[in-house]
Amino acid sequence: RCHLAPGEKLKLGNSIDTSLDLWSRGDVQTCTDWGAPVIWDGMFDPDHYDQEHRRNHSSVSLTVFAVGRYLDAYLEAFLLSAERHFMVALPVTYYVFTDVPERVPNIQLGPGRSLKVVKVQRHSRWQDISMMRMRAIADAIESQIRRYSRYIFCFDVDQVFVGRFGSEALGDSVALLHAYYYHRPQSLYTYDRNPRSRAYMETGDFYYHAAVFGGSWQNVKNMTETCYQTIMEDKENQVEALWHDESHLNKYLWLHKPSRVLSPEYCWSSDIGYRGDMHVTRLLWAKKKYDTLRIT
Ligand code: 2GW
Ligand code: MN
């Protein structure tokens, strides 16, 4: 049964016992088979969400990795734009993971917002830089985040906020539809197809983008720990999933359905042309700087 019949009330999750209205939209899928809403512009009243979350004292941590050259290339623009658009109504703690803490830009943060730097080692292979985020996030949740924030969002750094990314995106476990695949047939999804990998899957629900995922700290801890475990099992078996951590995340989200799905508004690429269903963009991929950054 879909939670999103027009005018129907939707529970925000165990952590909040008030219900909020979500409206449907005729041109896009607004509800998954298992009853999770897919969040598109026009389905929600932003102020209503902000008020409910403030009443419930929701707080959010954002994790982002800026290792090696990615720090100078992307971090400042990412953080400045997050200050303007990310969960502006709620207390936010940024966790910046880097191997060069002294280079983290000193940014003027709004009230109720703070930034912590976590030093991580720099892996020599970029695939490992990306995959080992899972371990580092799980550790930070256990040692710090769970004491301060109910919700967590984990982001790639090579992107910029350009519109509201607000409390309507919060939920127990949140996944993002990949902008390149949301309107494509399953057969084109780039799941890992190697039966020797723990990320192997024949069918799934959607193709999710690992550039944005989140949820309650409990769920994100389980998500990142499980992905880390399956990544390490692959290493022992000397296999690597097609899209690294993203393949493992897709497998996890197939086995553990997200309670909330974000439309590609929440991570769009300007290389994709005009799409009639995209009424707003909230987060945009930054231009890839492969020539200078992917030299390994
Ligand atoms: C990554 C690739 C090649 C060279 C360097 C790096 C790199 C990544 C780096 O030097 N330093 C660093 O901090 N990173 C972090 O890993 C950074 O936060 C970055 O956003 C993230 C993922 O790397 P990225 O953004 O270059 O990869 P994408 O945009 O192709 O990401 C998708 O696929 C990845 C797996 O291959 C991940 O699943 C990612 O979440 C996906 O969006
Ligand atoms: Mn990226």
Coordinates of C-alpha atoms and ligand atoms in Angstrom, one line a residue:
R1 CA 0.0 0.0 0.0
C2 CA 1.4 3.3 -1.0
H3 CA 1.9 6.0 1.7
L4 CA 1.4 8.6 -0.8
A5 CA -2.2 8.6 -2.0
P6 CA -3.0 12.3 -2.3
G7 CA -3.8 13.8 1.0
E8 CA -2.7 10.7 2.9
K9 CA -0.8 11.2 6.1
L10 CA 2.7 9.8 6.3
K11 CA 4.7 8.9 9.4
L12 CA 8.2 10.3 9.4
G13 CA 9.6 7.2 11.1
N14 CA 9.9 5.8 14.6
S15 CA 11.9 8.7 15.8
I16 CA 9.1 11.2 15.2
D17 CA 5.5 10.4 16.1
T18 CA 3.8 13.3 14.3
S19 CA 2.6 12.8 10.8
L20 CA 3.1 15.1 7.8
D21 CA 1.3 15.5 4.6
L22 CA 2.9 14.4 1.3
W23 CA 1.2 15.1 -2.0
S24 CA 1.5 13.0 -5.1
R25 CA 2.7 14.0 -8.5
G26 CA 1.3 12.5 -11.7
D27 CA 4.4 12.4 -13.8
V28 CA 6.9 10.5 -11.6
Q29 CA 7.0 7.5 -9.3
T30 CA 6.4 8.9 -5.8
C31 CA 6.2 5.6 -4.0
T32 CA 8.2 2.4 -4.0
D33 CA 6.7 -1.1 -4.0
W34 CA 7.4 -1.4 -0.3
G35 CA 5.7 1.9 0.5
A36 CA 8.6 4.3 0.9
P37 CA 8.1 7.8 -0.5
V38 CA 10.2 9.1 -3.4
I39 CA 10.7 12.8 -2.7
W40 CA 10.1 15.1 -5.6
D41 CA 9.5 18.9 -5.6
G42 CA 5.8 19.7 -5.2
M43 CA 5.1 16.8 -2.8
F44 CA 5.8 18.5 0.4
D45 CA 5.5 21.8 2.3
P46 CA 9.1 22.7 3.3
D47 CA 8.1 24.9 6.3
H48 CA 5.9 22.1 7.7
Y49 CA 8.8 19.7 7.6
D50 CA 11.1 22.2 9.2
Q51 CA 8.7 23.0 12.0
E52 CA 8.1 19.3 12.8
H53 CA 11.8 18.5 12.9
R54 CA 12.5 21.5 15.1
R55 CA 9.8 20.5 17.4
N56 CA 11.3 17.1 17.6
H57 CA 14.8 18.5 18.1
S58 CA 16.2 16.8 15.1
S59 CA 19.9 17.3 14.5
V60 CA 22.0 16.3 11.5
S61 CA 25.6 15.3 10.9
L62 CA 27.1 15.6 7.5
T63 CA 30.2 13.5 6.6
V64 CA 32.4 14.4 3.7
F65 CA 35.9 13.1 2.6
A66 CA 38.5 15.4 1.2
V67 CA 41.7 13.4 0.8
G68 CA 44.7 14.5 -1.1
R69 CA 44.0 16.9 -4.0
Y70 CA 40.3 16.7 -3.6
L71 CA 40.6 19.0 -0.6
D72 CA 41.8 22.0 -2.6
A73 CA 39.8 21.1 -5.6
Y74 CA 36.3 20.8 -4.0
L75 CA 36.0 21.3 -0.2
E76 CA 35.5 25.0 0.1
A77 CA 32.8 25.3 -2.5
F78 CA 31.1 22.3 -1.1
L79 CA 31.0 23.7 2.5
L80 CA 30.1 27.3 1.5
S81 CA 27.1 26.0 -0.6
A82 CA 26.1 23.6 2.3
E83 CA 25.9 26.6 4.6
R84 CA 23.4 28.2 2.2
H85 CA 21.3 25.2 1.4
F86 CA 21.8 22.1 3.6
M87 CA 19.3 21.7 6.5
V88 CA 19.3 25.4 7.2
A89 CA 16.6 25.1 9.8
L90 CA 18.4 22.5 11.9
P91 CA 21.6 22.1 13.9
V92 CA 24.3 20.7 11.7
T93 CA 27.7 19.2 12.4
Y94 CA 30.1 18.8 9.5
Y95 CA 32.6 16.0 9.8
V96 CA 35.5 16.6 7.3
F97 CA 37.7 13.5 6.9
T98 CA 41.1 14.4 5.5
D99 CA 44.8 13.5 5.5
V100 CA 45.7 17.2 5.6
P101 CA 43.7 18.8 8.5
E102 CA 45.8 22.0 8.3
R103 CA 44.4 22.7 4.8
V104 CA 40.7 22.6 5.7
P105 CA 39.4 26.1 4.9
N106 CA 38.3 28.2 7.8
I107 CA 34.7 29.0 7.0
Q108 CA 32.3 31.3 8.9
L109 CA 29.5 29.0 10.0
G110 CA 25.9 29.9 10.8
P111 CA 24.5 29.7 14.3
G112 CA 23.9 26.1 15.5
R113 CA 26.4 24.8 13.0
S114 CA 29.9 23.4 13.7
L115 CA 32.7 21.6 11.9
K116 CA 35.0 18.8 13.1
V117 CA 38.0 17.5 11.3
V118 CA 38.8 13.8 11.4
K119 CA 42.3 12.8 10.3
V120 CA 42.4 9.7 8.1
Q121 CA 45.2 8.0 6.3
R122 CA 45.6 8.4 2.6
H123 CA 45.2 5.1 0.7
S124 CA 47.4 4.9 -2.4
R125 CA 44.6 3.5 -4.7
W126 CA 41.7 5.8 -5.3
Q127 CA 39.3 2.9 -5.2
D128 CA 40.5 2.4 -1.6
I129 CA 40.1 6.0 -0.7
S130 CA 36.5 5.7 -1.8
M131 CA 35.8 2.3 -0.3
M132 CA 37.4 2.9 3.0
R133 CA 35.0 5.8 3.7
M134 CA 32.6 3.1 4.9
R135 CA 35.0 2.1 7.8
A136 CA 35.8 5.7 8.8
I137 CA 32.1 6.7 8.9
A138 CA 31.1 3.7 11.0
D139 CA 34.0 4.5 13.4
A140 CA 33.0 8.2 13.7
I141 CA 29.4 7.3 14.3
E142 CA 30.4 5.0 17.2
S143 CA 32.9 7.4 18.7
Q144 CA 31.2 10.7 18.3
I145 CA 28.2 11.2 16.0
R146 CA 25.7 9.1 17.8
R147 CA 26.1 11.3 20.9
Y148 CA 25.2 14.5 19.0
S149 CA 23.0 13.8 16.0
R150 CA 19.9 11.7 15.3
Y151 CA 20.5 11.8 11.6
I152 CA 23.5 11.5 9.3
F153 CA 24.0 12.3 5.6
C154 CA 27.2 11.1 3.8
F155 CA 28.3 13.0 0.7
D156 CA 30.9 12.9 -2.0
V157 CA 32.8 16.2 -2.0
D158 CA 32.8 16.8 -5.7
Q159 CA 29.4 18.5 -5.7
V160 CA 27.8 21.8 -4.9
F161 CA 24.4 22.7 -3.3
V162 CA 22.3 25.0 -5.5
G163 CA 18.9 24.7 -3.9
R164 CA 17.1 23.6 -0.7
F165 CA 18.3 20.2 0.6
G166 CA 16.2 20.3 3.7
S167 CA 14.5 18.3 6.4
E168 CA 12.1 16.6 3.9
A169 CA 15.1 14.4 3.0
L170 CA 15.5 13.0 6.6
G171 CA 14.3 9.5 7.4
D172 CA 15.4 6.3 9.0
S173 CA 17.3 5.1 5.9
V174 CA 17.6 7.3 2.9
A175 CA 18.9 6.5 -0.6
L176 CA 19.3 8.5 -3.8
L177 CA 18.2 7.6 -7.3
H178 CA 21.2 8.0 -9.6
A179 CA 20.5 10.7 -12.1
Y180 CA 21.7 8.7 -15.0
Y181 CA 19.6 5.6 -14.4
Y182 CA 16.3 6.7 -12.8
H183 CA 14.4 6.6 -16.1
R184 CA 16.3 3.7 -17.6
P185 CA 15.4 0.0 -17.7
Q186 CA 16.9 -2.3 -15.1
S187 CA 18.9 -4.2 -17.7
L188 CA 21.1 -1.1 -18.0
Y189 CA 21.8 -0.6 -14.3
T190 CA 25.5 -1.0 -13.5
Y191 CA 25.1 -3.5 -10.7
D192 CA 28.1 -5.8 -10.0
R193 CA 27.5 -8.8 -12.2
N194 CA 30.4 -11.0 -11.0
P195 CA 29.1 -13.9 -8.9
R196 CA 32.4 -14.0 -7.0
S197 CA 31.8 -10.5 -5.5
R198 CA 29.7 -10.0 -2.4
A199 CA 28.1 -7.1 -4.3
Y200 CA 26.8 -9.4 -7.0
M201 CA 23.1 -8.9 -7.8
E202 CA 21.0 -10.1 -10.7
T203 CA 18.0 -7.8 -10.1
G204 CA 17.3 -4.9 -7.8
D205 CA 14.9 -2.1 -7.2
F206 CA 16.7 1.0 -8.4
Y207 CA 20.2 2.1 -9.1
Y208 CA 21.2 4.2 -6.2
H209 CA 24.0 6.7 -6.2
A210 CA 26.6 6.5 -3.4
A211 CA 27.3 10.2 -3.6
V212 CA 24.5 10.8 -1.1
F213 CA 23.1 8.4 1.5
G214 CA 21.9 8.8 5.0
G215 CA 19.4 7.9 7.8
S216 CA 19.3 7.5 11.5
W217 CA 22.8 7.0 13.1
Q218 CA 21.8 3.4 13.9
N219 CA 20.9 2.6 10.3
V220 CA 23.9 4.4 8.8
K221 CA 26.2 2.6 11.2
N222 CA 24.8 -0.8 10.1
M223 CA 24.9 0.3 6.4
T224 CA 28.5 1.4 6.5
E225 CA 29.7 -1.5 8.7
T226 CA 28.0 -4.1 6.4
C227 CA 29.4 -2.5 3.3
Y228 CA 32.9 -2.4 4.8
Q229 CA 32.6 -6.1 5.7
T230 CA 31.5 -7.1 2.2
I231 CA 34.3 -4.9 0.7
M232 CA 36.9 -6.7 2.9
E233 CA 35.5 -10.1 2.0
D234 CA 36.0 -9.2 -1.7
K235 CA 39.6 -8.2 -0.9
E236 CA 40.3 -11.5 0.7
N237 CA 38.9 -13.2 -2.4
Q238 CA 40.8 -10.8 -4.7
V239 CA 37.8 -9.4 -6.4
E240 CA 36.7 -5.8 -6.6
A241 CA 33.1 -4.8 -7.4
L242 CA 32.4 -2.9 -10.6
W243 CA 31.6 0.4 -8.9
H244 CA 33.5 -0.2 -5.7
D245 CA 31.6 1.0 -2.6
E246 CA 28.6 2.0 -4.7
S247 CA 28.1 -1.6 -5.8
H248 CA 28.2 -2.8 -2.2
L249 CA 25.8 0.0 -1.2
N250 CA 23.3 -1.1 -3.9
K251 CA 23.5 -4.6 -2.7
Y252 CA 22.8 -3.5 0.9
L253 CA 19.9 -1.3 -0.1
W254 CA 18.4 -4.2 -2.0
L255 CA 18.5 -6.4 1.0
H256 CA 17.5 -3.6 3.4
K257 CA 15.0 -1.4 1.7
P258 CA 15.3 2.4 2.4
S259 CA 12.5 4.1 4.2
R260 CA 12.8 7.2 2.0
V261 CA 14.1 7.6 -1.5
L262 CA 15.4 10.9 -2.9
S263 CA 14.7 11.9 -6.5
P264 CA 17.6 13.0 -8.7
E265 CA 16.8 16.6 -7.7
Y266 CA 19.0 15.8 -4.8
C267 CA 22.1 15.1 -7.0
W268 CA 21.8 16.2 -10.6
S269 CA 24.4 16.4 -13.3
S270 CA 24.2 19.4 -15.8
D271 CA 25.6 17.1 -18.4
I272 CA 22.2 15.5 -18.6
G273 CA 20.0 17.6 -20.8
Y274 CA 16.6 19.1 -20.1
R275 CA 14.1 16.8 -18.2
G276 CA 10.5 17.7 -17.8
D277 CA 10.2 16.0 -14.5
M278 CA 13.0 17.9 -12.9
H279 CA 11.4 21.1 -11.6
V280 CA 14.3 22.1 -9.3
T281 CA 17.9 21.1 -8.7
R282 CA 19.3 21.0 -5.2
L283 CA 22.7 19.5 -5.5
L284 CA 24.9 19.4 -8.7
W285 CA 27.9 17.4 -9.6
A286 CA 31.0 19.5 -9.8
K287 CA 33.0 19.3 -13.0
K288 CA 35.4 16.3 -13.0
K289 CA 39.0 17.3 -13.0
Y290 CA 40.3 13.9 -14.0
D291 CA 43.3 15.2 -15.9
T292 CA 44.8 16.7 -12.7
L293 CA 43.2 14.6 -10.0
R294 CA 43.2 11.0 -11.2
I295 CA 46.9 10.7 -11.9
T296 CA 47.3 7.4 -10.0
Ligands
2GW1 C1 38.8 9.5 -6.4 C2 39.0 9.0 -7.6 C3 40.2 9.2 -8.3 C4 41.1 10.0 -7.7 C5 40.9 10.5 -6.4 C6 39.7 10.2 -5.7 C7 39.5 10.7 -4.4 C8 38.2 10.6 -3.8 C9 40.5 11.5 -3.7 O1 41.7 11.6 -4.2 N1 40.2 12.0 -2.5 C10 39.0 11.9 -2.0 O2 38.7 12.5 -0.9 N2 38.0 11.2 -2.6 C11 36.7 11.0 -2.0 O3 36.0 9.9 -2.5 C12 35.8 12.3 -2.2 O4 35.0 12.5 -1.2 C13 35.1 11.9 -3.5 O5 33.9 12.6 -3.7 C14 34.8 10.4 -3.1 C15 34.4 9.5 -4.3 O6 35.3 9.8 -5.4 P1 34.8 10.5 -6.7 O7 33.8 11.6 -6.3 O8 35.9 10.9 -7.5 O9 34.1 9.3 -7.5 P2 32.7 9.4 -8.4 O10 32.2 10.8 -8.4 O11 33.0 8.7 -9.6 O12 31.8 8.5 -7.4 C16 30.9 7.5 -7.5 O13 31.6 6.2 -7.5 C17 32.5 6.0 -6.4 C18 33.1 4.7 -6.5 O14 33.9 4.5 -7.6 C19 31.8 6.2 -5.1 O15 30.8 5.2 -4.9 C20 31.0 7.6 -5.0 O16 30.3 7.7 -3.8 C21 30.1 7.6 -6.2 O17 29.5 8.9 -6.2
MN2 MN 31.8 12.1 -6.8

